[in-house]
Amino acid sequence: MISPVAWRTPPRTYGAWETVASNITEELVRRGWDVTLFATKDSITNATLQAVVERGYEEDSQVDAKVCEYLHLSEVFEHAGEFDLIHSHYDFMSLAYSRLMKTPVVITIHGFSSPKVLPVYRKYNGHVHYVSISNADRMPDLDYAATVYNGIDTSSYTFNAEPGEHLVFLGRIHPDKGTHLACETARRAGRRLIIAGIIQDRGYFEEKVKPYIDDVNIQFIGAVGIEGKNKLFKQAYAVLHLNELPERFGLVLVEANAAGVPVIAMDQGSCREVIKDSETGFLVNNVDEAIKALDRIQNIDRNNCRARVEKYFSIKSMADGYEEVYNQILNKPVTA
Amino acid sequence: MISPVAWRTPPRTYGAWETVASNITEELVRRGWDVTLFATKDSITNATLQAVVERGYEEDSQVDAKVCEYLHLSEVFEHAGEFDLIHSHYDFMSLAYSRLMKTPVVITIHGFSSPKVLPVYRKYNGHVHYVSISNADRMPDLDYAATVYNGIDTSSYTFNAEPGEHLVFLGRIHPDKGTHLACETARRAGRRLIIAGIIQDRGYFEEKVKPYIDDVNIQFIGAVGIEGKNKLFKQAYAVLHLNELPERFGLVLVEANAAGVPVIAMDQGSCREVIKDSETGFLVNNVDEAIKALDRIQNIDRNNCRARVEKYFSIKSMADGYEEVYNQILNKPVTA
């Protein structure tokens, strides 16, 4: 398992790819797989840790990120012969080594940082086994072994059978995430909105979000950790996720559903894969539709929200998905 | 032969590493070696050109430098089995692939961009054959196959048997290069100085160099090409190169000598390898010594300057040096 070396695996705070790599690794070990995790030396795992980079290059000003990357990846591929299969979370850079040895390589494509990286994925198409994190995030001209949704640790999210009073926006404060559309929806629907998240785009916040904030009807509480999220979800009537850019996956939607909270999400990107319309939330196209959806929130069975996460977006379901991919490659009977 | 893909090989203007790669490649082809040059697709060579990157990433805003690098290097190493030997000019990144195939790899270390890259050179020490471009630029804890000095095309430089009247500073205007020390030497010696080169450090130029410039005794003429250099060398009594940082190699010293011009250089880094004290110039430690050396310039035989370049710093001598390295690795009798 190749984790990135930007952060420790699992990361102390931020580090989405390292989190996923850690979740899969630990669950596979629990299921009896013999896993070697390639990550930073300070990583924590029940797998065998093989490491040459002391600590995440984002946490260590003494090192060069590119040097860490080359030392880390060459270490993996120099030992490739010792493994039946390599599963990479290290983006296009890990593809470049894949034809220099015989071990099959699976890569989870956590996202295309830019169309400029596509030539590398095109070159190794059909050779490396590509896994997408949603069907929406697939490139039409690439071949995929599977879509495996990211899974969360559902035990971290407290289920709330009863709805709260307020609307909640949770996520980065950025135009892509449509924070201002959540504000507009709340204002016009006459409901309280609590906004939580890091301000990623300060200009956007000042110009488009702050004018709505009155600390009575619309409140901003900054970034929250897992405890803060659980507290927010307890108060939540619904989560508003009116993103203006297609989501690759949409972790917040899954977290809200895990807590039993229905989500009103813009019907873009992967949202319709994560949210089942009228069952775990509503898919809308604009603020008008979002306001109408609010009237139907009481029709959602909150048990369905939680059950859908357990089934499709848990660490268990994610590990099931990867086991199926591995077994196909290793020609083992599919057990999932 | 792995050239970088920052620029075309040979480069249109700037691109020192691509220039060296091109010079070696063309001379080896002339001598009958079967050479495949890995470079940009628009490169010009008499070798077999193998390329996947359209044009230099510094000349193409449509591409990502890191993507080009990975596509370029993986192409080389995926074809490694077709070659008896790989000679890289691509810095530490090319080392990372060297244990994944059997073809021996020679790398010309054009310089350590930072101490942070040393861990990669240490990892592959003894496995990849390291070539330094001067003895001064070696790291004490690395093993080297040879020092091979960079070679220039001596036919581009017109030899001047007779000295000119002026002092010349040629190079980047930067504190490392000691432009202000050249000014101070000229002022105190009562000689005219012509300064040519790009201003790389504007603050330094304004504060430390410009106050000397009076357009009579000390003149600044900006950057010059090969014609401008030849014109300057014709006017030159001596070149002043009072660098404050050790030189890795010192191309300007070689160019001046090729034109028959003695060089007064600071005795730092590779200068004492390039300049033979009292024969092709003088090695000094400060401005006082530089001023005294000026009185002895007439003792230098300008034919010696040219002859030393032909012998040690020409394309021919460079190719001889690399042939010796290749033959040692390939266990062929040494012919040089």
XYZ file of C-alpha atoms in Angstrom:
672
model
C 0.000 0.000 0.000
C 1.622 3.250 -1.116
C 0.447 6.197 0.933
C 1.584 9.730 0.102
C 4.348 11.197 2.270
C 2.982 14.722 2.503
C 1.632 13.859 5.963
C 1.852 11.054 8.458
C -0.432 8.041 7.813
C -2.966 8.456 9.303
C -2.594 12.253 9.300
C -2.691 14.244 12.527
C -5.299 16.628 11.082
C -5.465 17.357 7.339
C -4.483 14.723 4.736
C -7.411 13.140 2.876
C -5.431 10.650 0.761
C -3.385 9.453 3.738
C -6.656 8.957 5.666
C -8.116 6.733 2.968
C -4.858 4.754 2.620
C -4.816 4.225 6.380
C -8.461 3.146 6.569
C -8.024 0.554 3.823
C -4.731 -0.733 5.232
C -5.999 -1.257 8.761
C -9.195 -2.960 7.603
C -7.265 -5.292 5.258
C -4.921 -6.263 8.107
C -7.970 -6.916 10.303
C -9.283 -9.227 7.584
C -6.040 -11.192 7.473
C -4.241 -9.727 4.446
C -0.450 -9.471 4.666
C -0.013 -5.748 4.023
C 3.145 -3.642 3.896
C 2.428 0.066 4.193
C 4.873 2.445 2.488
C 4.472 5.767 4.273
C 6.458 8.145 6.480
C 8.581 6.617 9.258
C 6.375 8.145 11.967
C 3.242 6.500 10.561
C 1.037 4.340 12.786
C -0.229 1.030 11.445
C -0.862 -2.615 12.260
C 0.584 -3.491 8.845
C 4.343 -3.861 8.251
C 5.666 -0.327 7.894
C 8.385 0.202 5.279
C 9.659 3.755 5.202
C 12.594 5.884 4.126
C 11.149 9.372 4.642
C 11.330 10.486 8.271
C 8.139 12.544 8.403
C 5.653 14.227 6.092
C 7.347 16.811 3.898
C 4.544 19.230 4.737
C 5.562 18.844 8.394
C 9.345 19.065 7.866
C 10.968 22.238 6.552
C 14.367 20.490 6.373
C 13.476 18.342 3.379
C 12.601 18.788 -0.264
C 9.201 17.394 -1.273
C 10.452 16.135 -4.630
C 13.412 14.359 -3.035
C 11.067 12.656 -0.545
C 8.792 11.595 -3.373
C 11.607 10.039 -5.398
C 13.137 8.256 -2.393
C 9.725 6.966 -1.305
C 8.562 5.700 -4.714
C 11.910 4.181 -5.711
C 11.926 2.280 -2.388
C 8.535 0.792 -3.210
C 9.376 -0.265 -6.733
C 12.839 -1.576 -5.882
C 10.997 -4.038 -3.592
C 8.135 -4.692 -6.009
C 9.172 -8.307 -6.545
C 8.353 -9.096 -2.913
C 4.657 -8.322 -3.357
C 1.737 -9.917 -5.195
C 0.111 -6.571 -5.808
C 0.844 -2.875 -5.311
C -1.956 -0.466 -4.428
C -0.982 3.164 -4.884
C -2.542 6.370 -3.611
C 0.372 8.362 -5.052
C -1.098 9.923 -8.192
C 0.467 9.794 -11.660
C 4.046 9.677 -10.357
C 3.645 6.057 -9.289
C 2.518 5.055 -12.789
C 5.909 5.922 -14.268
C 7.550 2.948 -12.542
C 4.816 0.433 -13.326
C 6.304 -1.013 -16.522
C 9.739 -1.548 -14.983
C 8.600 -4.544 -12.917
C 6.008 -7.316 -13.134
C 3.888 -6.807 -10.023
C 0.391 -5.569 -10.952
C -0.408 -2.042 -9.817
C -3.793 -0.712 -8.683
C -4.139 3.035 -8.306
C -6.909 4.919 -6.584
C -7.367 8.107 -8.591
C -8.278 10.572 -5.854
C -8.689 13.278 -8.452
C -7.038 14.776 -11.508
C -5.229 17.848 -10.210
C -5.266 19.278 -13.738
C -5.953 18.123 -17.326
C -2.171 18.400 -17.752
C -1.645 15.130 -15.840
C -3.900 13.126 -18.182
C -1.112 12.184 -20.637
C 0.437 9.998 -17.935
C -2.870 8.266 -17.178
C -3.447 7.763 -20.913
C 0.019 6.230 -21.329
C -0.566 3.578 -18.646
C -4.241 2.996 -19.452
C -4.907 -0.748 -19.659
C -1.633 -1.503 -17.876
C -2.301 -0.093 -14.412
C -5.679 -0.925 -12.842
C -7.506 2.370 -12.315
C -10.037 2.811 -9.514
C -12.284 5.883 -9.481
C -13.772 7.252 -6.266
C -17.102 7.982 -7.989
C -18.546 7.260 -11.400
C -18.875 11.008 -11.940
C -15.119 11.501 -11.536
C -14.218 9.172 -14.399
C -12.503 10.325 -17.590
C -14.373 8.958 -20.623
C -11.205 7.843 -22.418
C -9.713 5.852 -19.531
C -10.522 2.264 -18.571
C -11.385 1.541 -14.968
C -11.310 -1.648 -12.939
C -13.993 -0.338 -10.572
C -15.449 2.575 -8.683
C -14.791 2.197 -4.983
C -16.364 4.907 -2.844
C -14.352 6.309 0.034
C -15.511 4.899 3.324
C -15.759 6.603 6.705
C -15.506 5.162 10.180
C -19.232 5.224 10.948
C -18.614 4.608 14.655
C -17.261 8.163 14.874
C -20.639 9.662 13.950
C -23.466 9.695 16.475
C -26.820 8.812 14.932
C -29.652 11.278 15.627
C -33.095 9.764 15.184
C -34.800 13.127 15.756
C -34.216 16.199 13.582
C -32.700 19.367 14.987
C -33.938 22.887 14.310
C -31.275 24.451 12.115
C -29.779 24.287 8.681
C -26.096 23.495 8.508
C -23.378 24.280 5.974
C -20.208 22.287 6.556
C -17.155 22.530 4.324
C -14.527 24.850 2.947
C -15.764 28.434 2.514
C -15.174 28.673 -1.216
C -17.348 29.595 -4.220
C -17.110 25.961 -5.455
C -18.965 24.877 -2.330
C -21.804 27.412 -2.747
C -21.736 28.805 0.808
C -23.559 31.932 -0.384
C -26.335 29.791 -1.906
C -26.836 28.113 1.461
C -27.153 31.593 3.002
C -29.659 32.690 0.374
C -31.713 29.521 0.857
C -31.793 29.967 4.636
C -32.702 33.664 4.399
C -35.550 33.098 1.962
C -36.811 30.018 3.846
C -36.706 31.934 7.121
C -34.569 29.328 8.881
C -31.420 29.609 11.008
C -28.188 28.517 9.344
C -24.931 27.553 11.057
C -21.828 27.710 8.828
C -18.735 25.711 9.797
C -15.474 25.289 7.917
C -12.153 26.879 7.078
C -12.206 30.083 5.033
C -10.305 29.034 1.941
C -11.237 32.046 -0.179
C -11.090 35.166 1.970
C -12.322 37.544 -0.748
C -15.335 35.359 -1.436
C -16.108 35.140 2.273
C -15.928 38.922 2.762
C -17.960 39.778 -0.318
C -20.508 37.004 -0.705
C -20.935 35.318 2.675
C -20.222 37.814 5.441
C -23.076 40.188 4.459
C -25.524 37.404 5.397
C -23.990 36.763 8.819
C -25.964 38.419 11.640
C -25.107 35.948 14.453
C -28.827 35.424 14.964
C -30.232 33.861 11.842
C -26.978 33.131 10.091
C -23.961 32.264 12.179
C -20.328 31.378 11.319
C -18.438 29.208 13.811
C -15.159 28.475 11.974
C -13.578 25.061 11.478
C -14.776 22.096 13.550
C -13.328 18.674 14.369
C -15.224 15.433 14.779
C -16.802 16.488 18.109
C -17.910 19.777 16.616
C -19.376 17.962 13.644
C -21.390 15.631 15.860
C -22.690 18.609 17.821
C -23.659 20.364 14.597
C -25.388 17.293 13.188
C -27.412 16.979 16.423
C -28.742 20.512 15.832
C -29.353 19.910 12.136
C -32.689 19.806 10.393
C -30.796 19.364 7.111
C -27.362 19.976 5.633
C -27.211 22.322 2.640
C -24.545 21.449 0.054
C -25.307 23.642 -2.937
C -21.950 23.180 -4.657
C -21.325 25.088 -7.888
C -18.599 22.740 -9.114
C -19.128 18.983 -9.567
C -18.019 17.012 -6.516
C -15.464 14.230 -7.006
C -16.906 12.340 -4.078
C -18.453 14.495 -1.318
C -17.312 13.343 2.089
C -19.495 15.831 3.991
C -22.640 14.330 2.478
C -21.671 10.924 3.797
C -20.799 12.277 7.242
C -24.153 14.063 7.524
C -26.078 10.969 6.433
C -24.096 8.845 8.910
C -25.431 11.113 11.653
C -28.948 10.653 10.273
C -29.090 14.126 8.729
C -30.667 14.468 5.272
C -28.726 16.500 2.708
C -30.009 18.941 0.116
C -27.283 18.842 -2.534
C -26.801 20.337 -5.947
C -27.236 17.681 -8.609
C -23.641 17.926 -9.860
C -20.792 15.439 -10.056
C -20.984 12.569 -7.624
C -23.834 13.964 -5.468
C -26.435 11.722 -7.091
C -24.269 8.702 -6.318
C -23.911 9.613 -2.665
C -27.414 10.992 -2.019
C -30.427 8.915 -3.052
C -33.027 11.510 -4.035
C -36.080 11.580 -1.722
C -34.560 8.814 0.461
C -31.437 10.296 2.073
C -31.904 13.882 0.914
C -32.803 15.833 -2.186
C -30.938 16.674 -5.372
C -31.715 20.180 -6.603
C -30.612 22.526 -9.368
C -31.007 25.931 -7.756
C -32.010 27.831 -4.627
C -35.746 27.733 -5.528
C -35.647 23.949 -5.616
C -33.619 23.859 -2.408
C -36.276 25.921 -0.609
C -39.043 23.607 -1.873
C -37.020 20.575 -0.775
C -36.870 21.924 2.778
C -40.627 21.406 3.077
C -40.201 17.730 2.302
C -37.321 16.976 4.711
C -39.751 15.488 7.266
C -40.561 12.761 4.706
C -37.005 11.416 4.931
C -36.515 8.410 7.191
C -33.300 9.190 9.054
C -32.622 5.475 9.527
C -32.312 5.199 5.751
C -29.586 7.840 5.754
C -27.482 5.894 8.233
C -28.195 2.534 6.593
C -27.104 3.775 3.174
C -23.761 4.975 4.571
C -23.170 1.643 6.307
C -23.904 -0.157 3.050
C -21.997 1.957 0.535
C -19.697 4.457 2.271
C -18.225 2.681 5.288
C -14.698 1.357 5.752
C -16.224 -2.114 5.434
C -17.861 -1.404 2.075
C -14.688 0.284 0.828
C -12.536 -2.706 1.830
C -15.085 -5.053 0.200
C -14.711 -3.036 -3.016
C -10.920 -3.189 -3.015
C -10.888 -6.890 -2.103
C -13.012 -7.505 -5.194
C -10.528 -5.575 -7.353
C -7.537 -7.405 -5.849
C -9.155 -10.815 -6.225
C -10.007 -10.147 -9.849
C -6.385 -9.226 -10.569
C -5.004 -12.138 -8.566
C -7.535 -14.476 -10.231
C -8.980 -15.497 -6.933
C -12.655 -16.403 -6.570
C -14.658 -13.290 -5.764
C -15.805 -13.480 -2.173
C -17.567 -10.153 -1.820
C 21.949 10.153 -23.687
C 19.323 11.726 -21.455
C 19.090 15.474 -21.953
C 16.763 17.572 -19.795
C 13.462 18.644 -21.368
C 13.356 22.160 -19.958
C 14.598 23.427 -23.329
C 15.235 22.110 -26.788
C 18.552 20.242 -27.274
C 20.587 22.190 -28.226
C 18.806 25.157 -26.631
C 17.816 28.210 -28.689
C 19.453 30.557 -26.139
C 19.666 29.622 -22.457
C 20.020 25.977 -21.328
C 23.481 24.999 -20.066
C 22.806 21.310 -19.384
C 21.107 20.798 -22.758
C 24.123 22.462 -24.416
C 26.567 20.046 -22.808
C 24.350 17.036 -23.627
C 24.180 18.183 -27.239
C 27.921 18.764 -27.554
C 28.764 15.322 -26.214
C 26.094 13.593 -28.314
C 27.141 15.146 -31.609
C 30.831 14.472 -31.015
C 30.160 10.835 -30.064
C 28.110 10.348 -33.228
C 30.955 11.903 -35.248
C 33.301 9.355 -33.666
C 31.076 6.463 -34.671
C 29.153 5.700 -31.467
C 25.545 4.549 -31.887
C 23.789 7.158 -29.771
C 20.079 7.616 -29.025
C 19.307 11.062 -27.661
C 16.302 11.342 -25.334
C 15.242 14.987 -25.496
C 12.300 17.126 -26.645
C 10.678 16.232 -29.972
C 11.883 19.478 -31.583
C 15.522 18.743 -30.742
C 18.155 18.754 -33.472
C 20.684 15.942 -33.562
C 22.598 13.536 -35.783
C 21.916 10.823 -33.194
C 18.661 8.821 -33.152
C 16.136 11.080 -31.441
C 13.673 9.357 -29.105
C 11.154 11.764 -27.637
C 7.741 11.916 -26.012
C 7.684 15.549 -24.871
C 6.765 17.930 -27.682
C 8.898 20.904 -26.651
C 10.748 22.258 -23.634
C 8.412 22.795 -20.694
C 9.987 26.211 -20.190
C 8.864 27.064 -23.715
C 5.352 25.572 -23.487
C 2.750 26.995 -21.111
C 0.334 24.175 -21.999
C 2.233 21.485 -20.138
C 3.205 20.637 -16.595
C 6.960 20.367 -15.970
C 6.588 17.428 -13.588
C 4.410 15.518 -16.051
C 6.998 16.078 -18.803
C 9.750 14.873 -16.514
C 7.937 11.657 -15.598
C 6.939 10.887 -19.195
C 10.478 11.584 -20.417
C 12.331 9.550 -17.787
C 9.923 6.600 -17.827
C 10.330 6.445 -21.628
C 14.099 6.169 -21.231
C 14.046 3.498 -18.576
C 11.294 1.448 -20.203
C 13.708 1.112 -23.153
C 16.815 0.646 -21.005
C 17.281 -2.955 -22.147
C 18.017 -1.749 -25.684
C 21.141 0.128 -24.625
C 24.610 -0.858 -23.380
C 24.897 2.253 -21.271
C 22.761 5.213 -20.223
C 24.334 8.635 -19.739
C 22.083 11.052 -17.875
C 22.181 14.819 -17.527
C 18.879 14.723 -15.632
C 19.910 15.230 -12.005
C 18.839 13.054 -9.080
C 15.484 12.137 -10.619
C 17.125 9.778 -13.083
C 18.862 7.894 -10.251
C 15.547 6.685 -8.861
C 15.025 4.345 -11.827
C 18.566 3.002 -11.940
C 18.042 -0.115 -9.799
C 14.961 -1.208 -11.728
C 16.947 -2.367 -14.770
C 20.407 -3.724 -15.524
C 21.882 -1.168 -17.915
C 24.718 0.786 -16.248
C 24.001 4.470 -15.695
C 26.499 7.337 -15.864
C 25.335 10.707 -14.577
C 27.024 14.042 -15.085
C 26.410 15.968 -11.874
C 26.056 19.492 -13.203
C 25.635 20.769 -9.680
C 23.818 20.067 -6.429
C 20.865 22.455 -6.450
C 20.666 22.135 -2.659
C 22.048 19.930 0.144
C 18.509 18.533 0.306
C 19.120 16.459 -2.850
C 22.165 14.689 -1.390
C 20.190 11.808 0.176
C 19.354 10.563 -3.327
C 22.997 10.732 -4.461
C 24.047 8.959 -1.264
C 21.484 6.187 -1.838
C 22.798 5.396 -5.335
C 26.478 5.975 -4.531
C 28.540 3.070 -5.881
C 25.655 1.950 -8.100
C 25.414 4.832 -10.560
C 28.686 6.117 -12.035
C 29.057 9.735 -10.958
C 30.966 12.257 -13.074
C 31.860 15.643 -11.593
C 32.424 18.714 -13.779
C 35.371 19.825 -11.632
C 37.288 18.335 -8.728
C 36.207 21.301 -6.625
C 32.536 20.465 -7.108
C 32.846 16.987 -5.596
C 31.124 15.921 -2.385
C 33.632 14.224 -0.062
C 31.309 11.340 0.809
C 30.436 10.366 -2.762
C 32.442 8.142 -5.096
C 33.189 9.413 -8.578
C 34.158 7.635 -11.767
C 35.913 10.742 -13.115
C 35.945 14.491 -13.450
C 35.154 15.495 -17.006
C 35.370 19.221 -17.633
C 32.735 20.839 -19.804
C 34.023 21.524 -23.282
C 33.301 24.473 -25.547
C 33.305 24.676 -29.313
C 36.643 26.469 -29.658
C 35.966 27.301 -33.312
C 33.355 29.816 -32.099
C 35.993 31.930 -30.346
C 38.379 34.113 -32.361
C 41.940 33.985 -31.054
C 43.588 37.356 -30.392
C 47.374 37.244 -30.352
C 47.619 40.890 -29.284
C 46.129 42.261 -26.049
C 43.431 44.910 -26.097
C 43.328 47.976 -23.860
C 40.490 47.308 -21.430
C 39.466 45.136 -18.553
C 36.367 43.033 -19.053
C 33.790 41.589 -16.669
C 31.563 39.006 -18.328
C 28.841 37.099 -16.477
C 25.657 37.444 -14.471
C 25.528 40.660 -12.444
C 25.222 39.063 -9.033
C 27.157 39.319 -5.739
C 28.394 35.720 -6.219
C 30.238 36.871 -9.327
C 31.945 39.839 -7.626
C 31.061 42.483 -10.224
C 31.676 45.216 -7.656
C 35.169 43.843 -6.963
C 35.969 44.083 -10.675
C 34.826 47.738 -10.545
C 36.951 48.445 -7.494
C 40.003 46.818 -9.093
C 39.592 48.843 -12.314
C 39.056 52.117 -10.449
C 42.097 51.664 -8.246
C 44.250 50.419 -11.129
C 43.172 53.363 -13.274
C 41.996 51.176 -16.156
C 38.817 51.139 -18.222
C 36.351 48.297 -17.464
C 33.554 47.031 -19.690
C 30.836 45.047 -17.889
C 28.633 42.661 -19.899
C 25.933 40.270 -18.679
C 22.360 39.994 -17.520
C 21.385 41.755 -14.311
C 20.301 38.872 -12.145
C 20.237 40.784 -8.860
C 18.765 44.234 -9.489
C 19.236 45.486 -5.916
C 22.898 44.510 -5.955
C 23.379 46.220 -9.320
C 21.759 49.474 -8.160
C 23.585 49.613 -4.854
C 27.012 48.121 -5.469
C 27.734 48.334 -9.184
C 25.896 51.317 -10.660
C 27.751 53.911 -8.518
C 30.947 52.939 -10.350
C 29.463 53.304 -13.822
C 30.408 56.606 -15.483
C 30.286 55.472 -19.135
C 33.881 56.645 -19.515
C 36.047 54.551 -17.247
C 33.446 51.960 -16.272
C 30.803 51.025 -18.771
C 27.854 48.583 -18.697
C 26.710 47.154 -22.025
C 24.118 44.518 -20.990
C 23.967 40.906 -22.138
C 25.973 39.808 -25.172
C 25.856 36.801 -27.500
C 28.773 35.016 -29.095
C 29.534 37.893 -31.506
C 29.465 40.387 -28.650
C 31.765 38.172 -26.620
C 34.293 37.953 -29.442
C 34.206 41.743 -29.828
C 34.753 42.155 -26.082
C 37.626 39.675 -25.981
C 39.305 41.562 -28.844
C 39.280 44.707 -26.691
C 40.400 42.857 -23.575
C 43.672 43.277 -21.758
C 42.380 40.799 -19.170
C 39.103 39.378 -17.863
C 38.341 39.972 -14.186
C 36.444 37.160 -12.470
C 36.589 37.962 -8.765
C 33.835 35.591 -7.703
C 32.821 35.551 -4.042
C 31.292 32.050 -4.191
C 33.234 28.971 -5.328
C 32.653 28.235 -9.025
C 31.406 24.778 -10.001
C 33.179 25.036 -13.311
C 33.544 28.569 -14.728
C 32.618 28.658 -18.399
C 33.542 32.321 -18.845
C 37.139 31.635 -17.863
C 37.395 29.028 -20.582
C 35.777 31.290 -23.184
C 38.189 34.130 -22.397
C 41.210 31.852 -22.566
C 39.958 30.408 -25.866
C 40.096 33.942 -27.259
C 43.646 34.305 -25.912
C 42.605 36.557 -23.012
C 44.246 35.957 -19.607
C 41.914 35.793 -16.604
C 42.410 37.165 -13.127
C 40.181 34.944 -11.019
C 39.471 34.520 -7.350
C 41.107 31.355 -6.060
C 37.823 29.682 -5.130
C 36.148 26.483 -6.266
C 37.179 25.233 -9.666
C 39.086 28.376 -10.770
C 42.481 26.818 -10.044
C 41.547 23.839 -12.206
C 40.549 26.017 -15.144
C 43.213 28.749 -14.839
C 46.850 27.728 -14.535
C 48.369 30.423 -12.322
C 50.944 32.616 -14.113
C 50.382 30.696 -17.364
C 46.806 31.440 -18.464
C 46.010 34.079 -15.850
C 46.374 34.678 -12.143
C 44.622 33.306 -9.089
C 44.118 35.952 -6.402
C 42.499 36.277 -3.003
C 41.449 39.913 -2.945
C 41.394 43.206 -4.866
C 44.935 44.125 -3.792
C 46.290 40.949 -5.344
C 44.158 41.477 -8.449
C 45.685 44.947 -8.931
C 49.206 43.558 -8.566
C 48.403 40.762 -11.019
C 47.449 43.349 -13.649
C 51.072 44.449 -13.832
C 52.108 40.935 -14.754
C 49.516 40.287 -17.483
C 52.083 41.078 -20.200
C 54.070 38.023 -19.010
C 51.267 35.678 -20.071
C 51.728 33.987 -23.445
C 48.305 34.221 -25.056
C 49.027 31.122 -27.141
C 49.198 29.162 -23.891
C 45.694 30.307 -23.002
C 44.247 28.975 -26.234
C 46.321 25.792 -26.124
C 45.140 24.932 -22.607
C 41.496 25.251 -23.638
C 42.037 23.035 -26.677
C 43.694 20.455 -24.460
C 41.375 20.395 -21.451
C 38.166 22.315 -22.152
C 37.202 21.578 -25.741
C 34.418 19.348 -27.031
C 37.152 16.962 -28.105
C 38.707 16.737 -24.624
C 35.252 16.368 -23.067
C 34.331 13.530 -25.433
C 37.715 11.888 -24.734
C 36.903 12.030 -21.022
C 33.484 10.452 -21.414
C 34.779 7.783 -23.801
C 37.254 6.778 -21.098
C 34.422 6.488 -18.552
C 32.244 4.488 -20.935
C 35.072 2.152 -21.902
C 35.927 1.486 -18.283
C 32.312 0.558 -17.544
C 31.959 -1.505 -20.702
C 35.325 -3.202 -19.985
C 36.758 -2.100 -23.263
C 40.455 -1.300 -23.633
C 41.035 2.364 -22.869
C 41.816 4.158 -26.118
C 42.120 7.730 -24.902
